[in-house]
PDB file of C-alpha atoms and ligand atoms in Angstrom:
ATOM      1  CA  MET A 213     107.816 213.182 195.673  1.00 42.00           C
ATOM      2  CA  THR A 214     109.341 214.331 192.422  1.00 42.00           C
ATOM      3  CA  TYR A 215     107.791 217.752 192.939  1.00 44.00           C
ATOM      4  CA  THR A 216     109.817 218.478 196.032  1.00 43.00           C
ATOM      5  CA  GLN A 217     111.612 221.772 195.667  1.00 44.00           C
ATOM      6  CA  SER A 218     115.364 221.681 195.973  1.00 45.00           C
ATOM      7  CA  PRO A 219     115.772 223.742 199.151  1.00 57.00           C
ATOM      8  CA  ASN A 220     113.805 221.158 201.058  1.00 68.00           C
ATOM      9  CA  GLN A 221     114.943 218.049 199.350  1.00 75.00           C
ATOM     10  CA  GLU A 222     117.671 217.283 201.825  1.00 74.00           C
ATOM     11  CA  ILE A 223     115.265 217.908 204.689  1.00 73.00           C
ATOM     12  CA  ASN A 224     112.696 215.555 203.263  1.00 86.00           C
ATOM     13  CA  GLN A 225     115.361 212.939 202.806  1.00 91.00           C
ATOM     14  CA  VAL A 226     116.065 213.033 206.506  1.00 94.00           C
ATOM     15  CA  ALA A 227     112.365 212.617 207.337  1.00 94.00           C
ATOM     16  CA  GLN A 228     112.208 209.784 204.817  1.00 94.00           C
ATOM     17  CA  ALA A 229     115.247 208.044 206.263  1.00 95.00           C
ATOM     18  CA  PHE A 230     113.717 208.467 209.710  1.00 96.00           C
ATOM     19  CA  ARG A 231     110.528 206.744 208.545  1.00 96.00           C
ATOM     20  CA  SER A 232     112.405 203.873 206.946  1.00 96.00           C
ATOM     21  CA  LEU A 233     113.755 202.729 210.320  1.00 97.00           C
ATOM     22  CA  GLU A 234     111.908 200.041 212.244  1.00 97.00           C
ATOM     23  CA  VAL A 235     109.164 201.450 214.409  1.00 98.00           C
ATOM     24  CA  ASP A 236     110.930 200.959 217.742  1.00 97.00           C
ATOM     25  CA  GLU A 237     114.069 202.424 216.309  1.00 98.00           C
ATOM     26  CA  GLN A 238     112.084 205.472 215.210  1.00 98.00           C
ATOM     27  CA  LEU A 239     110.738 205.942 218.708  1.00 98.00           C
ATOM     28  CA  ALA A 240     114.190 205.592 220.181  1.00 98.00           C
ATOM     29  CA  LEU A 241     115.710 208.041 217.708  1.00 98.00           C
ATOM     30  CA  PHE A 242     112.922 210.531 218.321  1.00 98.00           C
ATOM     31  CA  TRP A 243     113.604 210.277 222.025  1.00 97.00           C
ATOM     32  CA  PHE A 244     117.297 211.015 221.561  1.00 96.00           C
ATOM     33  CA  VAL A 245     116.366 213.922 219.326  1.00 96.00           C
ATOM     34  CA  TYR A 246     114.162 215.268 222.092  1.00 95.00           C
ATOM     35  CA  LYS A 247     116.996 214.865 224.571  1.00 94.00           C
ATOM     36  CA  GLU A 248     119.295 216.811 222.283  1.00 90.00           C
ATOM     37  CA  MET A 249     116.775 219.557 221.581  1.00 84.00           C
ATOM     38  CA  GLY A 250     115.071 219.775 224.928  1.00 69.00           C
ATOM     39  CA  SER A 251     116.305 223.178 225.928  1.00 69.00           C
ATOM     40  CA  SER A 252     115.907 224.798 222.508  1.00 71.00           C
ATOM     41  CA  VAL A 253     112.309 223.640 222.103  1.00 68.00           C
ATOM     42  CA  THR A 254     110.989 225.046 225.346  1.00 61.00           C
ATOM     43  CA  PRO A 255     111.321 228.686 224.268  1.00 54.00           C
ATOM     44  CA  ALA A 256     109.604 227.849 220.967  1.00 58.00           C
ATOM     45  CA  ALA A 257     106.655 226.188 222.633  1.00 59.00           C
ATOM     46  CA  PRO A 258     104.704 229.401 223.271  1.00 58.00           C
ATOM     47  CA  GLY A 259     104.590 229.717 219.469  1.00 62.00           C
ATOM     48  CA  ALA A 260     101.793 227.193 219.527  1.00 66.00           C
ATOM     49  CA  SER A 261      98.385 228.811 219.747  1.00 74.00           C
ATOM     50  CA  THR A 262      96.327 228.208 222.859  1.00 79.00           C
ATOM     51  CA  ALA A 263      93.807 226.260 220.801  1.00 81.00           C
ATOM     52  CA  SER A 264      96.344 223.825 219.405  1.00 83.00           C
ATOM     53  CA  SER A 265      97.985 223.426 222.805  1.00 87.00           C
ATOM     54  CA  GLU A 266      94.660 222.502 224.307  1.00 90.00           C
ATOM     55  CA  ILE A 267      93.929 220.006 221.567  1.00 92.00           C
ATOM     56  CA  ALA A 268      97.353 218.414 221.909  1.00 94.00           C
ATOM     57  CA  GLU A 269      96.916 218.268 225.672  1.00 95.00           C
ATOM     58  CA  GLY A 270      93.472 216.716 225.313  1.00 96.00           C
ATOM     59  CA  LEU A 271      94.895 213.863 223.298  1.00 97.00           C
ATOM     60  CA  PHE A 272      97.925 213.582 225.532  1.00 97.00           C
ATOM     61  CA  ASN A 273      95.727 213.347 228.634  1.00 97.00           C
ATOM     62  CA  GLN A 274      93.910 210.373 227.139  1.00 97.00           C
ATOM     63  CA  VAL A 275      97.187 208.576 226.536  1.00 98.00           C
ATOM     64  CA  LYS A 276      98.539 209.494 229.944  1.00 97.00           C
ATOM     65  CA  GLU A 277      95.727 207.594 231.680  1.00 97.00           C
ATOM     66  CA  LEU A 278      96.636 204.296 230.030  1.00 98.00           C
ATOM     67  CA  SER A 279      99.088 201.610 231.125  1.00 98.00           C
ATOM     68  CA  HIS A 280     102.693 201.857 230.023  1.00 98.00           C
ATOM     69  CA  GLU A 281     102.217 198.972 227.629  1.00 98.00           C
ATOM     70  CA  GLN A 282      99.234 200.667 226.026  1.00 98.00           C
ATOM     71  CA  GLN A 283     101.095 203.948 225.814  1.00 98.00           C
ATOM     72  CA  LEU A 284     103.860 202.279 223.883  1.00 98.00           C
ATOM     73  CA  GLN A 285     101.384 200.485 221.639  1.00 98.00           C
ATOM     74  CA  ILE A 286      99.643 203.746 220.826  1.00 98.00           C
ATOM     75  CA  GLN A 287     102.899 205.315 219.758  1.00 98.00           C
ATOM     76  CA  ARG A 288     103.768 202.315 217.602  1.00 98.00           C
ATOM     77  CA  ASP A 289     100.274 202.414 216.094  1.00 98.00           C
ATOM     78  CA  LEU A 290     100.601 206.087 215.239  1.00 98.00           C
ATOM     79  CA  ILE A 291     103.840 205.456 213.398  1.00 98.00           C
ATOM     80  CA  ASN A 292     102.405 202.377 211.669  1.00 98.00           C
ATOM     81  CA  LYS A 293      99.202 204.278 210.842  1.00 97.00           C
ATOM     82  CA  VAL A 294      97.061 201.638 212.470  1.00 97.00           C
ATOM     83  CA  ASP A 295      93.428 202.695 212.541  1.00 96.00           C
ATOM     84  CA  THR A 296      92.510 203.255 216.186  1.00 96.00           C
ATOM     85  CA  GLN A 297      90.465 205.901 217.950  1.00 95.00           C
ATOM     86  CA  ILE A 298      93.591 207.739 219.069  1.00 96.00           C
ATOM     87  CA  SER A 299      95.125 207.439 215.613  1.00 97.00           C
ATOM     88  CA  ARG A 300      92.074 209.056 214.074  1.00 97.00           C
ATOM     89  CA  GLN A 301      92.069 211.878 216.539  1.00 96.00           C
ATOM     90  CA  TYR A 302      95.740 212.360 215.834  1.00 97.00           C
ATOM     91  CA  GLY A 303      95.024 212.353 212.117  1.00 96.00           C
ATOM     92  CA  SER A 304      92.686 215.280 212.511  1.00 95.00           C
ATOM     93  CA  LEU A 305      95.303 217.521 214.146  1.00 95.00           C
ATOM     94  CA  SER A 306      97.334 220.157 212.328  1.00 94.00           C
ATOM     95  CA  ASP A 307     100.970 219.329 211.738  1.00 94.00           C
ATOM     96  CA  THR A 308     102.092 221.731 214.426  1.00 91.00           C
ATOM     97  CA  THR A 309      99.659 220.242 216.912  1.00 95.00           C
ATOM     98  CA  LYS A 310     100.942 216.773 216.025  1.00 96.00           C
ATOM     99  CA  LEU A 311     104.446 217.904 216.822  1.00 94.00           C
ATOM    100  CA  LEU A 312     103.297 219.457 220.026  1.00 94.00           C
ATOM    101  CA  PHE A 313     101.594 216.201 220.984  1.00 97.00           C
ATOM    102  CA  TRP A 314     104.847 214.265 220.499  1.00 97.00           C
ATOM    103  CA  TYR A 315     106.622 216.885 222.518  1.00 94.00           C
ATOM    104  CA  LEU A 316     104.144 216.387 225.371  1.00 95.00           C
ATOM    105  CA  LEU A 317     104.732 212.635 225.212  1.00 97.00           C
ATOM    106  CA  ALA A 318     108.470 213.168 225.469  1.00 96.00           C
ATOM    107  CA  GLN A 319     107.971 215.490 228.430  1.00 94.00           C
ATOM    108  CA  GLY A 320     105.725 212.840 229.953  1.00 96.00           C
ATOM    109  CA  MET A 321     108.570 210.358 229.626  1.00 97.00           C
ATOM    110  CA  ASP A 322     110.752 212.818 231.470  1.00 94.00           C
ATOM    111  CA  ASN A 323     108.330 213.256 234.342  1.00 94.00           C
ATOM    112  CA  GLY A 324     107.254 209.639 234.673  1.00 95.00           C
ATOM    113  CA  THR A 325     103.724 209.757 233.287  1.00 97.00           C
ATOM    114  CA  ILE A 326     104.678 208.035 230.026  1.00 98.00           C
ATOM    115  CA  ILE A 327     106.572 204.763 229.603  1.00 98.00           C
ATOM    116  CA  PRO A 328     110.283 205.559 229.844  1.00 97.00           C
ATOM    117  CA  MET A 329     113.065 204.398 227.565  1.00 97.00           C
ATOM    118  CA  PRO A 330     114.660 201.179 228.736  1.00 95.00           C
ATOM    119  CA  GLU A 331     117.978 201.877 230.430  1.00 93.00           C
ATOM    120  CA  ASN A 332     121.094 201.533 228.343  1.00 92.00           C
ATOM    121  CA  TYR A 333     119.216 201.559 225.076  1.00 95.00           C
ATOM    122  CA  GLU A 334     121.648 201.893 222.209  1.00 95.00           C
ATOM    123  CA  LEU A 335     120.739 203.272 218.823  1.00 96.00           C
ATOM    124  CA  SER A 336     121.630 201.319 215.720  1.00 96.00           C
ATOM    125  CA  SER A 337     124.422 202.907 213.735  1.00 96.00           C
ATOM    126  CA  THR A 338     121.931 203.974 211.062  1.00 96.00           C
ATOM    127  CA  ALA A 339     119.820 205.782 213.630  1.00 97.00           C
ATOM    128  CA  GLN A 340     122.899 207.277 215.270  1.00 97.00           C
ATOM    129  CA  ASP A 341     123.943 208.525 211.879  1.00 96.00           C
ATOM    130  CA  LEU A 342     120.601 210.218 211.369  1.00 96.00           C
ATOM    131  CA  LEU A 343     120.776 211.774 214.808  1.00 96.00           C
ATOM    132  CA  ASN A 344     124.116 213.298 213.888  1.00 96.00           C
ATOM    133  CA  GLN A 345     122.700 214.645 210.643  1.00 95.00           C
ATOM    134  CA  ILE A 346     119.757 216.184 212.466  1.00 95.00           C
ATOM    135  CA  LYS A 347     122.033 217.747 215.076  1.00 93.00           C
ATOM    136  CA  GLN A 348     123.921 219.557 212.347  1.00 93.00           C
ATOM    137  CA  LYS A 349     120.820 221.288 210.994  1.00 92.00           C
ATOM    138  CA  GLU A 350     119.594 224.718 211.923  1.00 90.00           C
ATOM    139  CA  PHE A 351     116.721 224.806 214.376  1.00 90.00           C
ATOM    140  CA  GLU A 352     114.261 225.885 211.675  1.00 90.00           C
ATOM    141  CA  GLN A 353     115.304 223.001 209.475  1.00 92.00           C
ATOM    142  CA  GLN A 354     114.967 220.591 212.348  1.00 93.00           C
ATOM    143  CA  ILE A 355     111.400 221.732 212.907  1.00 92.00           C
ATOM    144  CA  THR A 356     110.662 221.167 209.220  1.00 93.00           C
ATOM    145  CA  ILE A 357     112.110 217.671 209.426  1.00 95.00           C
ATOM    146  CA  PHE A 358     109.993 216.810 212.455  1.00 95.00           C
ATOM    147  CA  ARG A 359     106.821 218.284 210.975  1.00 95.00           C
ATOM    148  CA  ASP A 360     107.377 216.247 207.841  1.00 95.00           C
ATOM    149  CA  TYR A 361     108.069 213.237 209.973  1.00 97.00           C
ATOM    150  CA  VAL A 362     104.994 213.394 212.224  1.00 97.00           C
ATOM    151  CA  ALA A 363     102.531 214.724 209.634  1.00 96.00           C
ATOM    152  CA  PRO A 364     101.658 211.434 207.866  1.00 96.00           C
ATOM    153  CA  MET A 365     101.332 209.424 211.084  1.00 98.00           C
ATOM    154  CA  GLY A 366      98.023 208.245 212.476  1.00 97.00           C
ATOM    155  CA  ALA A 367      94.859 207.425 210.578  1.00 96.00           C
ATOM    156  CA  GLU A 368      92.513 209.418 208.379  1.00 90.00           C
ATOM    157  CA  PRO A 369      89.843 211.028 210.508  1.00 82.00           C
ATOM    158  CA  LYS A 370      86.478 209.532 209.591  1.00 72.00           C
ATOM    159  CA  SER A 371      83.778 211.889 208.461  1.00 65.00           C
ATOM    160  CA  GLY A 372      80.747 212.721 210.536  1.00 59.00           C
ATOM    161  CA  ALA A 373      80.265 211.484 214.061  1.00 52.00           C
ATOM    162  CA  GLU A 374      82.408 208.426 213.641  1.00 49.00           C
ATOM    163  CA  VAL A 375      85.554 210.105 214.923  1.00 45.00           C
TER     164      VAL A 375
HETATM  165  O1  45D B 213     110.685 198.918 225.771  1.00 61.69           O
HETATM  166  O2  45D B 213     106.539 226.982 216.462  1.00 61.69           O
HETATM  167  C1  45D B 213     111.441 201.465 222.660  1.00 61.69           C
HETATM  168  C2  45D B 213     105.920 223.691 218.820  1.00 61.69           C
HETATM  169  C3  45D B 213     112.165 200.122 222.878  1.00 61.69           C
HETATM  170  C4  45D B 213     105.130 225.001 218.894  1.00 61.69           C
HETATM  171  C5  45D B 213     110.688 201.932 223.882  1.00 61.69           C
HETATM  172  C6  45D B 213     107.223 223.872 218.109  1.00 61.69           C
HETATM  173  C7  45D B 213     111.370 199.139 223.558  1.00 61.69           C
HETATM  174  C8  45D B 213     105.030 225.703 217.648  1.00 61.69           C
HETATM  175  C9  45D B 213     110.460 201.342 221.517  1.00 61.69           C
HETATM  176  C10 45D B 213     112.563 202.400 222.263  1.00 61.69           C
HETATM  177  C11 45D B 213     106.148 223.283 220.242  1.00 61.69           C
HETATM  178  C12 45D B 213     105.082 222.659 218.101  1.00 61.69           C
HETATM  179  C13 45D B 213     110.455 201.055 224.923  1.00 61.69           C
HETATM  180  C14 45D B 213     107.429 225.018 217.351  1.00 61.69           C
HETATM  181  C15 45D B 213     110.823 199.671 224.821  1.00 61.69           C
HETATM  182  C16 45D B 213     106.365 225.972 217.110  1.00 61.69           C
HETATM  183  C17 45D B 213     109.988 203.207 223.974  1.00 61.69           C
HETATM  184  C18 45D B 213     108.302 222.899 218.154  1.00 61.69           C
HETATM  185  C19 45D B 213     109.802 201.485 226.188  1.00 61.69           C
HETATM  186  C20 45D B 213     108.714 225.331 216.736  1.00 61.69           C
HETATM  187  C21 45D B 213     110.262 204.357 223.342  1.00 61.69           C
HETATM  188  C22 45D B 213     108.185 221.626 218.500  1.00 61.69           C
HETATM  189  C23 45D B 213     109.436 205.543 223.407  1.00 61.69           C
HETATM  190  C24 45D B 213     109.245 220.618 218.509  1.00 61.69           C
HETATM  191  C25 45D B 213     108.187 205.534 224.203  1.00 61.69           C
HETATM  192  C26 45D B 213     110.578 220.957 217.985  1.00 61.69           C
HETATM  193  C27 45D B 213     109.858 206.647 222.712  1.00 61.69           C
HETATM  194  C28 45D B 213     108.969 219.403 218.996  1.00 61.69           C
HETATM  195  C29 45D B 213     109.155 207.884 222.590  1.00 61.69           C
HETATM  196  C30 45D B 213     109.833 218.273 219.090  1.00 61.69           C
HETATM  197  C31 45D B 213     109.713 208.980 222.030  1.00 61.69           C
HETATM  198  C32 45D B 213     109.392 217.121 219.587  1.00 61.69           C
HETATM  199  C33 45D B 213     109.086 210.287 221.911  1.00 61.69           C
HETATM  200  C34 45D B 213     110.146 215.896 219.753  1.00 61.69           C
HETATM  201  C35 45D B 213     109.794 211.278 221.302  1.00 61.69           C
HETATM  202  C36 45D B 213     109.501 214.857 220.319  1.00 61.69           C
HETATM  203  C37 45D B 213     107.746 210.497 222.470  1.00 61.69           C
HETATM  204  C38 45D B 213     111.544 215.833 219.305  1.00 61.69           C
HETATM  205  C39 45D B 213     109.293 212.611 221.093  1.00 61.69           C
HETATM  206  C40 45D B 213     110.050 213.556 220.521  1.00 61.69           C
END
């Protein structure tokens, strides 16, 4: 932590603050972030290589098949780094692919394949505060924040055939 270079320090603080929220609050904040960004992300999406898109989609398709309750549990488990099959697969992805996977989940929420946000959900003031901070950043900085945020989630991939 102490080795963080100054240009990114503020960015990492945002990712850190994000992580220090309760898990459900993190999911809710991430959702609102997606809602804010939605239109700016879409043009960036082709920046993902075909390979990483396919990997992200492969994992997403597994989640999509599950019940809403299980879908929510998987997302909580990823954030809590609970060791599950999905968490391990997630852990083996590149940071960009991880971000892409979350983006697919958010899109799934939009089109009804993934458990939606409860209606009238209100962010805590701390989360709202963070959302405002994120909104003020440049797009590039936002991406850095989200990469930093999603990178440590999931579980260590196990070596060999155990994955
Ligand atoms: O009942 O260069 C609660 C790439 C309450 C390409 C809940 C990119 C209880 C390469 C827990 C709230 C695309 C990667 C329920 C760039 C309750 C590239 C549920 C950019 C139901 C630049 C809450 C990618 C839930 C970017 C389920 C910018 C919440 C990606 C789920 C950004 C929230 C992705 C989710 C973002 C949020 C994804 C899934 C912002 C996802 C957000």
